[in-house]
CSV table of C-alpha atoms and ligand atoms in Angstrom, one decimal:
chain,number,residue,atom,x,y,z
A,23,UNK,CA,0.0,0.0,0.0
A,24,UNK,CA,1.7,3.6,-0.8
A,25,UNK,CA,1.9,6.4,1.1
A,26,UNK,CA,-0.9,9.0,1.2
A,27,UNK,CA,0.5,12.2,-0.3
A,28,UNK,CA,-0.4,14.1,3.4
A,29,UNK,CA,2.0,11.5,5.1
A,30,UNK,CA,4.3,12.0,2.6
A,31,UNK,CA,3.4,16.3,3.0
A,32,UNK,CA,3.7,15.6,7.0
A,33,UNK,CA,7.1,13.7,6.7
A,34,UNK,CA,8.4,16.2,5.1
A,35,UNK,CA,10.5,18.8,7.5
A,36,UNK,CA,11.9,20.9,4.5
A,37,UNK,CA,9.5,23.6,4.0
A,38,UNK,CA,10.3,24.5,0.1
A,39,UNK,CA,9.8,20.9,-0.6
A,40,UNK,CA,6.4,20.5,1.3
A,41,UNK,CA,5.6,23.2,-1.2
A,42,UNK,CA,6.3,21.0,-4.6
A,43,UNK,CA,4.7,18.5,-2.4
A,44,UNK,CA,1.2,20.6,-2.3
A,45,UNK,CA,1.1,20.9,-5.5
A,46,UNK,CA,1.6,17.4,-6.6
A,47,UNK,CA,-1.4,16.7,-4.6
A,48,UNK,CA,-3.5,19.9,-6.0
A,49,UNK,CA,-2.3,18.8,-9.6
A,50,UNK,CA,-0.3,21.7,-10.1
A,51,UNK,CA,2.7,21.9,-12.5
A,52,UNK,CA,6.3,22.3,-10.5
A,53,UNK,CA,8.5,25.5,-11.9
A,54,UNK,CA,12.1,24.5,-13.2
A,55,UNK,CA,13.0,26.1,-9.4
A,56,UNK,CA,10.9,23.4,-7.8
A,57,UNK,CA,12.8,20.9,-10.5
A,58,UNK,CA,16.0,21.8,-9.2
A,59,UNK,CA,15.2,21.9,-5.8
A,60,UNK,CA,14.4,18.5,-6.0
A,61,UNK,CA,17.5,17.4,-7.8
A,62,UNK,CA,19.7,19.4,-4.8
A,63,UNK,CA,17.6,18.1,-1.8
A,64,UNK,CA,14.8,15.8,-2.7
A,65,UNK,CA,15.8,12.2,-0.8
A,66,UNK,CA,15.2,9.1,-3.0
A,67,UNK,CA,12.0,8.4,-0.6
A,68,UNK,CA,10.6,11.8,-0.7
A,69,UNK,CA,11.0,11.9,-4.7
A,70,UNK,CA,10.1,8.5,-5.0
A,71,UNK,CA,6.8,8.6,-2.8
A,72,UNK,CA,5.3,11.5,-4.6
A,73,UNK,CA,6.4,9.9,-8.3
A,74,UNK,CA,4.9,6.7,-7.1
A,75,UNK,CA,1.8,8.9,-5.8
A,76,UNK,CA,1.5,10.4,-9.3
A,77,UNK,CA,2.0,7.0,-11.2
A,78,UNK,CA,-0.9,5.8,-9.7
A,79,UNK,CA,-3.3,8.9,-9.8
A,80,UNK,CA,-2.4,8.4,-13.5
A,81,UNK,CA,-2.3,4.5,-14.2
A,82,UNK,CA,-2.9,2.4,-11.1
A,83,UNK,CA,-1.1,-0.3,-10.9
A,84,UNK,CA,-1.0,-1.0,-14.5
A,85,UNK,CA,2.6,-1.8,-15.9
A,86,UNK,CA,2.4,-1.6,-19.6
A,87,UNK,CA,4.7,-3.8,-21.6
A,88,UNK,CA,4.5,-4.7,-25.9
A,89,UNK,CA,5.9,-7.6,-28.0
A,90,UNK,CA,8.5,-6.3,-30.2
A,91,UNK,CA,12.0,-6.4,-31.8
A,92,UNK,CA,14.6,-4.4,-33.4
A,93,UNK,CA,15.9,-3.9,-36.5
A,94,UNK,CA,19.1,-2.0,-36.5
A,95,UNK,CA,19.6,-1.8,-40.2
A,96,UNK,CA,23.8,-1.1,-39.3
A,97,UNK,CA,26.1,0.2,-37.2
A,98,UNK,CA,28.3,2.6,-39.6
A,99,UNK,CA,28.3,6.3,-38.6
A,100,UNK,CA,29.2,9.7,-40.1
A,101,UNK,CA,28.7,11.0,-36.7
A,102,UNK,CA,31.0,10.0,-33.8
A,103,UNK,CA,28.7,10.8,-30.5
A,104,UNK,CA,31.9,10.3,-27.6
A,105,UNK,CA,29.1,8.1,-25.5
A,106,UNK,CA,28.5,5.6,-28.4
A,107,UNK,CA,30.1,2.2,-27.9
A,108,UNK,CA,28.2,1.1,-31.3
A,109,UNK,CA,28.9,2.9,-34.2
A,110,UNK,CA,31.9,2.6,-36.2
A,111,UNK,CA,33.2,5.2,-38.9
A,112,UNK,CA,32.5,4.9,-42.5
A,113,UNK,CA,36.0,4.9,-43.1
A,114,UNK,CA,35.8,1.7,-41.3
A,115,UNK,CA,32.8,0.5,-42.3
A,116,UNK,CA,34.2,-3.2,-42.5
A,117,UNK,CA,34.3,-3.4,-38.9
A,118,UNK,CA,30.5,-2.7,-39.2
A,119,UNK,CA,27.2,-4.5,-40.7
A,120,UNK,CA,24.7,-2.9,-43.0
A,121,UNK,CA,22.0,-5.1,-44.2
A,122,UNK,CA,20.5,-5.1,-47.6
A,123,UNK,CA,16.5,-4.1,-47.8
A,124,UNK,CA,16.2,-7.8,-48.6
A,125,UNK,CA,18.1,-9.0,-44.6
A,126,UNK,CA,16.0,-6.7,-43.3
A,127,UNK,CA,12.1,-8.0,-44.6
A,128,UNK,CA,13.9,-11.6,-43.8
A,129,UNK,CA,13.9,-10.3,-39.9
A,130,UNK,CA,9.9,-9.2,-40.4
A,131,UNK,CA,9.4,-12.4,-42.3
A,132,UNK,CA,10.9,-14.1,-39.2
A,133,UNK,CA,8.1,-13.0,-37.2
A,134,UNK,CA,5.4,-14.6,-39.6
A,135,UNK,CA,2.5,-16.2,-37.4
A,136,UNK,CA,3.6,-14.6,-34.0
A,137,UNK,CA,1.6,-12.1,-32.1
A,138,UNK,CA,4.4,-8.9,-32.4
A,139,UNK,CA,3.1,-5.4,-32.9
A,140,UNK,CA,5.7,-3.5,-33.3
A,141,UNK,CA,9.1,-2.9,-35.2
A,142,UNK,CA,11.7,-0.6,-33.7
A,143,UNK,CA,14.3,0.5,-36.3
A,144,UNK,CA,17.3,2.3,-35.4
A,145,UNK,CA,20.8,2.5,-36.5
A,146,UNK,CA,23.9,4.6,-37.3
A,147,UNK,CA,23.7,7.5,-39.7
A,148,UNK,CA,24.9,5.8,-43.1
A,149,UNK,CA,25.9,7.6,-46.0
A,150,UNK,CA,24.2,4.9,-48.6
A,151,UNK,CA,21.2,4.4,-46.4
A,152,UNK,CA,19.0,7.3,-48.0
A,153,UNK,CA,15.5,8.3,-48.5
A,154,UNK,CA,14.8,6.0,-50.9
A,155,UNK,CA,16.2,2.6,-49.0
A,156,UNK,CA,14.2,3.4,-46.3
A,157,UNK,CA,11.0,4.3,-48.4
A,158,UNK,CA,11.7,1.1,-49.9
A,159,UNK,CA,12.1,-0.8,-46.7
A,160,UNK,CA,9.1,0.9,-45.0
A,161,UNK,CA,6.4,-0.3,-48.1
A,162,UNK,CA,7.9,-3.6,-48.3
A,163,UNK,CA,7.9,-4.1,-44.3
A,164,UNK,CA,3.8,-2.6,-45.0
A,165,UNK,CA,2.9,-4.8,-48.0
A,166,UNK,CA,4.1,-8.1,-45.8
A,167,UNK,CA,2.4,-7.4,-42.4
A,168,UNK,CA,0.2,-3.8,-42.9
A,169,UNK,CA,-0.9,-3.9,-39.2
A,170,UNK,CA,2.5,-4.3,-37.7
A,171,UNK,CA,3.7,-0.9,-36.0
A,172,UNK,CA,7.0,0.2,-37.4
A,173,UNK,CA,8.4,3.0,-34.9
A,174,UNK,CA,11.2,3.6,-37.0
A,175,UNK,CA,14.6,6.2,-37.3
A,176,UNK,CA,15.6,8.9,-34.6
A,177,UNK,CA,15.6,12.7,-35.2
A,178,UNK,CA,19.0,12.4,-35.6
A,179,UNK,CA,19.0,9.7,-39.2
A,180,UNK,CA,15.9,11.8,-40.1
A,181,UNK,CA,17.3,15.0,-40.2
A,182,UNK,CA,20.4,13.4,-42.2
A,183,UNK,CA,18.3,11.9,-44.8
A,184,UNK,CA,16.0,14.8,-45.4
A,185,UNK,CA,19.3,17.7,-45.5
A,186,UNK,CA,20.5,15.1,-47.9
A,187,UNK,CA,17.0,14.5,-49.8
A,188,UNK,CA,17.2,18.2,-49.8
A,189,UNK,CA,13.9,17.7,-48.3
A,190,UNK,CA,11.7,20.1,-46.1
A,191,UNK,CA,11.6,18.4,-42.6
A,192,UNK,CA,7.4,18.5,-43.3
A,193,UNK,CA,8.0,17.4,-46.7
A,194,UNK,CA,10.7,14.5,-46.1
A,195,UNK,CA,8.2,13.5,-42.5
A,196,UNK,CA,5.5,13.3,-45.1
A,197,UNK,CA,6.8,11.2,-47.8
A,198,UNK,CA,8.0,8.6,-45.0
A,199,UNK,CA,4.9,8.5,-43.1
A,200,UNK,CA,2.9,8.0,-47.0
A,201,UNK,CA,5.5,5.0,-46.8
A,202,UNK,CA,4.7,3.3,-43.7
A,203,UNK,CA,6.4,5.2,-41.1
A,204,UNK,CA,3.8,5.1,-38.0
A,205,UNK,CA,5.8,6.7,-35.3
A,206,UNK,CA,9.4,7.9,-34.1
A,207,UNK,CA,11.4,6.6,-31.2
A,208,UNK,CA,12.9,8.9,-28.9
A,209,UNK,CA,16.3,8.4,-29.5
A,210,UNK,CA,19.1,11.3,-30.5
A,211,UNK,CA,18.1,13.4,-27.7
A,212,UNK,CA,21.2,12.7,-25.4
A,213,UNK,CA,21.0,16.3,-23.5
A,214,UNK,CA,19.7,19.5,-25.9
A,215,UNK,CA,22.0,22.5,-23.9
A,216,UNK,CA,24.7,23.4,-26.5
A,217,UNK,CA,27.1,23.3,-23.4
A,218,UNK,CA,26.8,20.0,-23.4
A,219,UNK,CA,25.8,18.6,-26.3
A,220,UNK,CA,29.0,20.2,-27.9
A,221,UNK,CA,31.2,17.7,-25.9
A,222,UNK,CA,29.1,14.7,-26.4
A,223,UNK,CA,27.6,14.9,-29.8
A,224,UNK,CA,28.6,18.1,-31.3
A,225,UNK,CA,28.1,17.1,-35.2
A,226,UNK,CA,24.7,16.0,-34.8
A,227,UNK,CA,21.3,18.1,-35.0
A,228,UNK,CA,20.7,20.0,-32.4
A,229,UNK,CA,17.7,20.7,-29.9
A,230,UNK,CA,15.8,22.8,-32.1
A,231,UNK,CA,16.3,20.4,-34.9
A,232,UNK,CA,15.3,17.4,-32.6
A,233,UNK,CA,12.1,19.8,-31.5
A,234,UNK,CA,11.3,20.3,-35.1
A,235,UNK,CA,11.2,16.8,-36.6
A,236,UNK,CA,8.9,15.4,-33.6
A,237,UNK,CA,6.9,18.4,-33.7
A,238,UNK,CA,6.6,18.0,-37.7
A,239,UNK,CA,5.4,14.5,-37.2
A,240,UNK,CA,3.2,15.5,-34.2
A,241,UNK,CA,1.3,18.3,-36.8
A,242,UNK,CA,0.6,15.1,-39.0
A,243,UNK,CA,-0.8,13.0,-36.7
A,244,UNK,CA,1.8,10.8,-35.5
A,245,UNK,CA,3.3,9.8,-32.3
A,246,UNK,CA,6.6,9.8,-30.5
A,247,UNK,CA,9.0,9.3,-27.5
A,248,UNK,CA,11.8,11.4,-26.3
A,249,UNK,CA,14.7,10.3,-24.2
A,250,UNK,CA,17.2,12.3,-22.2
A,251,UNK,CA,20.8,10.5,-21.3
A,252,UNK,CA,21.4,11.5,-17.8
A,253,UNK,CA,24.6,10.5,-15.8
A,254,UNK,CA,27.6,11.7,-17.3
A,255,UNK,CA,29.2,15.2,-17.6
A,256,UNK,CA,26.1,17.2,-17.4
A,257,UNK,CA,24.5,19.4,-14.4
A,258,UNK,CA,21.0,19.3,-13.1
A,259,UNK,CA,20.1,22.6,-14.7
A,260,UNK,CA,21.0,21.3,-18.3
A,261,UNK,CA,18.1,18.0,-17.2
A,262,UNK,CA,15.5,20.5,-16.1
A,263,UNK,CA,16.5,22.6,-19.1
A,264,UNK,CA,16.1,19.3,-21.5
A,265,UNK,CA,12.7,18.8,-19.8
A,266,UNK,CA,11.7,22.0,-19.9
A,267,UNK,CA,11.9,22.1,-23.8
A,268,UNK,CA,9.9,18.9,-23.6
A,269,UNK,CA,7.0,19.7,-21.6
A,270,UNK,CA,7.0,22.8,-23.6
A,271,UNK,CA,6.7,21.1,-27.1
A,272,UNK,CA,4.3,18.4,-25.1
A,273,UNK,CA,1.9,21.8,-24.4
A,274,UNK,CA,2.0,22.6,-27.8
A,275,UNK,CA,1.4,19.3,-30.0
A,276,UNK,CA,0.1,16.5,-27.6
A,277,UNK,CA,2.0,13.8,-29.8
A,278,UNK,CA,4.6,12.6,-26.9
A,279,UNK,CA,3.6,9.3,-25.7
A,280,UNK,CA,6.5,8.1,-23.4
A,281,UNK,CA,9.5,9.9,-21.7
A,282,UNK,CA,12.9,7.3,-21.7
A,283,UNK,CA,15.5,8.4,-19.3
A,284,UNK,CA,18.4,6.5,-20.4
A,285,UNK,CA,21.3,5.7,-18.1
A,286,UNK,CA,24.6,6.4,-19.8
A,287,UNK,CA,26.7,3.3,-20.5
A,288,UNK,CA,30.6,3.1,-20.1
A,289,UNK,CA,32.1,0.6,-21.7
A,290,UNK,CA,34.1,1.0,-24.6
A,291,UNK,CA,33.7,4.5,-25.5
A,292,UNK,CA,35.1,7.8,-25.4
A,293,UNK,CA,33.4,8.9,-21.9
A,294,UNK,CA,35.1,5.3,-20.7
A,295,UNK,CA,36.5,7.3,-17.7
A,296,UNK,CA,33.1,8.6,-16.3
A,297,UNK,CA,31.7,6.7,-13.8
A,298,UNK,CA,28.1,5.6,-13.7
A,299,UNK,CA,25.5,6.8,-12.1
A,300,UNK,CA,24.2,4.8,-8.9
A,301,UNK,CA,21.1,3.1,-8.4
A,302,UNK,CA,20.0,5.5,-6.2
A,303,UNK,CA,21.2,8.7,-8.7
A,304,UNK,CA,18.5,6.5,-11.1
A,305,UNK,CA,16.0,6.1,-9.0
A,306,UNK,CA,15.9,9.7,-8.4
A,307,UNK,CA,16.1,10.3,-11.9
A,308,UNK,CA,13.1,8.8,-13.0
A,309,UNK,CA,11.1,10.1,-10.0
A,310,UNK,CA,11.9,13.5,-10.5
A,311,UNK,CA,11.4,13.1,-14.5
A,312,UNK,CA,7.8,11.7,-13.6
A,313,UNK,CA,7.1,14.8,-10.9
A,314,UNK,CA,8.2,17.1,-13.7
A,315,UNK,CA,6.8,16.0,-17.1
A,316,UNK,CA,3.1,16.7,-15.9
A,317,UNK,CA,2.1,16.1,-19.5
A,318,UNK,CA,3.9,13.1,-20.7
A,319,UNK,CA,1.1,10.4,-20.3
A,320,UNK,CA,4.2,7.5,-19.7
A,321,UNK,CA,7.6,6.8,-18.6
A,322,UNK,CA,9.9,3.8,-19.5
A,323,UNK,CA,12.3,2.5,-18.0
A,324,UNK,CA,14.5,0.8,-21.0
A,325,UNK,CA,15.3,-2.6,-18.8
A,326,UNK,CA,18.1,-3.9,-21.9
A,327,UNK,CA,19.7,-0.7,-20.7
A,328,UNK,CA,18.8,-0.6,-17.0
A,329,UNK,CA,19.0,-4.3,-16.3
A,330,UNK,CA,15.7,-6.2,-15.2
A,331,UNK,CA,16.3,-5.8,-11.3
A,332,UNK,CA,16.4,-2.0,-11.8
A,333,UNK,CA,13.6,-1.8,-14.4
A,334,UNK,CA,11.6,-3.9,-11.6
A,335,UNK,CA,12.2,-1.3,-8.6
A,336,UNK,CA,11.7,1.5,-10.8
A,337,UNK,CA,8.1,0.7,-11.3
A,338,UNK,CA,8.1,2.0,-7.9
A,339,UNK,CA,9.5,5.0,-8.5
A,340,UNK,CA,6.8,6.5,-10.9
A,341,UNK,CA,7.6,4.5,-14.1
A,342,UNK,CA,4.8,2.5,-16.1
A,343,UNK,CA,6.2,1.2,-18.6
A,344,UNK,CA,8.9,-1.1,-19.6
A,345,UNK,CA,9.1,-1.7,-22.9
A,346,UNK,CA,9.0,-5.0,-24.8
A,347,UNK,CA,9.9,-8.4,-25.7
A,348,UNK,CA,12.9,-7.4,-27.9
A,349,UNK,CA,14.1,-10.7,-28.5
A,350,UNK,CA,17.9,-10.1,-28.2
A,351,UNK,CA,17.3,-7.4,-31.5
A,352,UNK,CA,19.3,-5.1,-30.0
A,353,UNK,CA,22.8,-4.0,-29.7
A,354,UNK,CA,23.6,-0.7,-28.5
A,355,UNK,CA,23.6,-1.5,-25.0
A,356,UNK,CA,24.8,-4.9,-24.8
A,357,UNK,CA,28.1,-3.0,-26.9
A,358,UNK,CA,28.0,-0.4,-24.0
A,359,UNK,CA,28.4,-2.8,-21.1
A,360,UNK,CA,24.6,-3.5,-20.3
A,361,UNK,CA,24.2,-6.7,-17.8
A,362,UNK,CA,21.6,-7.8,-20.6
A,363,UNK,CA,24.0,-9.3,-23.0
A,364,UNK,CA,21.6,-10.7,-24.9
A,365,UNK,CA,18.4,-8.9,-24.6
A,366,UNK,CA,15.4,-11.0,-24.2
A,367,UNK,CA,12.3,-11.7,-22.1
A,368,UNK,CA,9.0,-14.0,-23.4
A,369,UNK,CA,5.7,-12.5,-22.5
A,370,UNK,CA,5.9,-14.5,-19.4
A,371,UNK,CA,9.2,-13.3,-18.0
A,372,UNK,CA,7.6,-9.6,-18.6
A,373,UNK,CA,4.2,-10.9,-16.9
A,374,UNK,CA,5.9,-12.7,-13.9
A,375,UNK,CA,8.7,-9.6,-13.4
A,376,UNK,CA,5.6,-7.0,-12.8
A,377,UNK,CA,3.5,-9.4,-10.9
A,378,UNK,CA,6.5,-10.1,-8.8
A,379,UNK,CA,6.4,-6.5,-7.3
A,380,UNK,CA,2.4,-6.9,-7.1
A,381,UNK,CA,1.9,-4.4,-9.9
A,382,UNK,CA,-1.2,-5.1,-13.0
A,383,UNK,CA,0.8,-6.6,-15.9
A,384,UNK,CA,-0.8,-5.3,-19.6
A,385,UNK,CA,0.2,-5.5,-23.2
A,386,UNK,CA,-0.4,-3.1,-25.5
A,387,UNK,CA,0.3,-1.8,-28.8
A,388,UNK,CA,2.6,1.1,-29.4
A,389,UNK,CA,0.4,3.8,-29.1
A,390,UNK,CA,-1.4,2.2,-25.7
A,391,UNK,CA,-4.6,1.1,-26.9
A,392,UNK,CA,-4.6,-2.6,-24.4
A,393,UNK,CA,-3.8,-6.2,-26.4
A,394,UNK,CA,-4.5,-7.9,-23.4
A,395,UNK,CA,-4.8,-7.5,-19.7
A,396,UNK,CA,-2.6,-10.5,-17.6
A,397,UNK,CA,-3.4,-9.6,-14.3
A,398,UNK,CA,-6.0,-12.4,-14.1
A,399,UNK,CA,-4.2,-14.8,-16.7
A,400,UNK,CA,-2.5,-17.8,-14.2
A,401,UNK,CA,1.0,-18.6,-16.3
A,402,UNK,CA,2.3,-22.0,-15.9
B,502,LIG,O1,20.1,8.2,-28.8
B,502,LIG,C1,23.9,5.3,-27.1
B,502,LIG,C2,21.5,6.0,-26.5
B,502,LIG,C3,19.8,6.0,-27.9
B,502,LIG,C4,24.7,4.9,-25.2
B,502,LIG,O2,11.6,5.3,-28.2
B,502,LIG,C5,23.3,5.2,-25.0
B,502,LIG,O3,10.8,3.5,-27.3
B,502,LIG,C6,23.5,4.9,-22.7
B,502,LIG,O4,16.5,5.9,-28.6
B,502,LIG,N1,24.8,4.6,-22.8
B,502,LIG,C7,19.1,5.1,-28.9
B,502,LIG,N2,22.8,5.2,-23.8
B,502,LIG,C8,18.1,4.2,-28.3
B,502,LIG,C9,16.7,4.8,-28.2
B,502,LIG,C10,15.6,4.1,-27.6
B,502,LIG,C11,15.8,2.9,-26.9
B,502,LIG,C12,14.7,2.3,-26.4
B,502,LIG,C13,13.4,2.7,-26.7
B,502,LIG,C14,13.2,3.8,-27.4
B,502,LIG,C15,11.8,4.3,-27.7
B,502,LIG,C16,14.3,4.6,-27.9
B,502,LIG,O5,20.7,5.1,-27.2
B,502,LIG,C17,20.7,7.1,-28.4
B,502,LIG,C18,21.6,7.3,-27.2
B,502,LIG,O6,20.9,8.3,-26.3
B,502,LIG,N3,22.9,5.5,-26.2
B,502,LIG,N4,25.0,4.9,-26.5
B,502,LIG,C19,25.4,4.5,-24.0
B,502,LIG,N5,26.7,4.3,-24.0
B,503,LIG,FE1,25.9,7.5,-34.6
B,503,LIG,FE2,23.8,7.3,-33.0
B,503,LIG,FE3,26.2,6.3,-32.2
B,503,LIG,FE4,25.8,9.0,-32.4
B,503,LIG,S1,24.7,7.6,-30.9
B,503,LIG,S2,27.6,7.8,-33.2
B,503,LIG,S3,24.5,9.1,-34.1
B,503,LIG,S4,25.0,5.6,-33.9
């Protein structure tokens, strides 16, 4: 049983935070003050009683999960993020893979008969892999299996192939969407304040770019994610400030489904020599992310990423969500020193994981209409 949020008010000794605290119960939107308060003083338990508080005014005790898999059509970059354990430079693209439009509908065919809904594609920035391979892949992946959901290409390979389409970000969002494109992860994101972003990822679009793409695909109906990768070289003010610029595109367009805070990874890459971020550094980051992004409906907690033991506890800590099957489709954070070396769970493993911490397992499709509701199904 949680907390009631006037224990959790009459707990609290610290007066500015009793404050945020009010207005979590009255339903009121924190300041970016409030957000940084809570980042400088907010104990994991006060954070992660008020998240849990809001997770539950919001969803209950339903844990969403979906069946999917990747496709990650290569690994060849033109951009060199210092964070990325993946990628590898064109100029050594044998190191790499790329798979041929063909490899790629083998994967989907792979699926024939099984109950997936969605396809996640993602992958390094290719030179080759333009507007029209993906156009391509996108109505052949359609014309196979029409109803399966293909939540395809960051903001990052968009705005790539549409400067080199010499495309209109509306115009290039259009043609892919008339393809097949459903929906955009919310990958690329990393952290938008040029401070930063500059010594992660400085070759890459940048926050208004990212902004633009989901907001053009928002304006034509679609839906997408947005992640943030915390726990490395950047400050609390640059999280609020990559929130901020969330919630504030959120007000405009509507069209965010899930918020992913992704815990930076350090093995084998550039940013080898900072240290990760503790559990409890975690915790605290997807509480306060869930206190904060009023308007995002969901949050994920990645588990390939986060491992399942911390994907597990942090469905105490305000998230709903925890992605999907994946069926070991998935590299980039096995590559970056992930526990999950091989990145798989059945439906059951999912089911049992959220039942485990006595939460409601459910499936659903990518843009959380319910496939089915486990909490009453026994599994043997
Ligand atoms: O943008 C790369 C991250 C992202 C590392 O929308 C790393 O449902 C940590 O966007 N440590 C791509 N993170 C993955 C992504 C995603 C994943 C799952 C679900 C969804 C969704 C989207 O992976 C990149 C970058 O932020 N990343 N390297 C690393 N070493
Ligand atoms: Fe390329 Fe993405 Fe890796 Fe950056 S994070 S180097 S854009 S694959």
């Amino acid at each position: 049983m949680s907390e009631s949020i006037d224990t959790i008010i009459s707990n609290c000794n610290d007066q500015e935070l009793q404050v945020i605290a009010q207005k979590v119960k009255d339903n009121q939107r924190i300041t970016d003050a409030d957000g940084l308060l809570l980042f400088e003083k907010g104990e994991l338990a006060f954070v992660g009683a008020l998240a849990n508080f809001i997770r539950e005014r919001k969803h209950g005790d339903t844990t969403y999960f979906n069946r999917n898999f990747h496709i990650e059509p290569t690994n060849v970059c033109v951009f060199s993020c210092k964070f990325c354990s993946y990628s590898r430079l064109y100029a050594h693209k044998e190191e790499g893979w790329e798979l041929s439009i063909e490899q790629m509908l083998d994967l989907v065919k792979a699926y024939d008969g099984k109950p997936i809904t969605e396809v996640h594609i993602v992958g390094g920035v290719h030179p080759k892999m333009d507007m029209a391979y993906f156009i391509e892949l996108m109505q052949k992946i359609k014309k196979h299996r029409p109803d399966l959901h293909v939540k395809a290409f960051t903001a990052v390979e968009l705005d790539y192939m549409f400067r080199k389409a010499k495309l209109s970000i509306e115009e290039g969002m259009k043609q892919l969407h008339a393809a097949g494109l459903d929906s955009l992860p919310g990958g690329g994101a990393e952290i938008f304040a040029p401070e930063i972003r500059e010594q992660i990822c400085a070759d890459k679009v940048d926050a208004n770019g990212w902004l633009a793409i989901h907001e053009a695909a928002h304006n034509l109906g679609m839906h997408s994610n947005a992640t943030m990768l915390y726990g490395h070289i950047e400050k609390k003010e640059h999280l609020v400030d990559h929130m901020r610029r969330l919630r504030e595109l959120q007000d405009k367009t509507g069209g965010f489904n899930t918020f992913i805070p992704l815990k930076f990874r350090n093995f084998d890459n550039d940013m080898s020599y900072v240290p990760e971020s503790s559990i409890i550094e975690d915790m605290r980051l997807f509480s306060i992310s869930r206190i904060y992004l009023d308007n995002f409906p969901h949050l994920k907690a990645y588990w390939p990423m986060l491992g399942r033991q911390q994907a597990q506890l942090s469905l105490a800590f305000g998230v709903n969500d925890i992605d999907g099957t994946i069926d070991d489709s998935t590299k980039i954070y096995s590559m970056a020193g992930s526990e999950e070396q091989t990145p798989t769970m059945s439906t059951e493993d999912l089911v049992q994981l959220i039942k485990q911490v006595n939460r409601r397992p459910v499936e659903r499709d990518t843009l959380y209409n319910v496939v089915k509701d486990y909490s009453l199904v026994e599994l043997v």
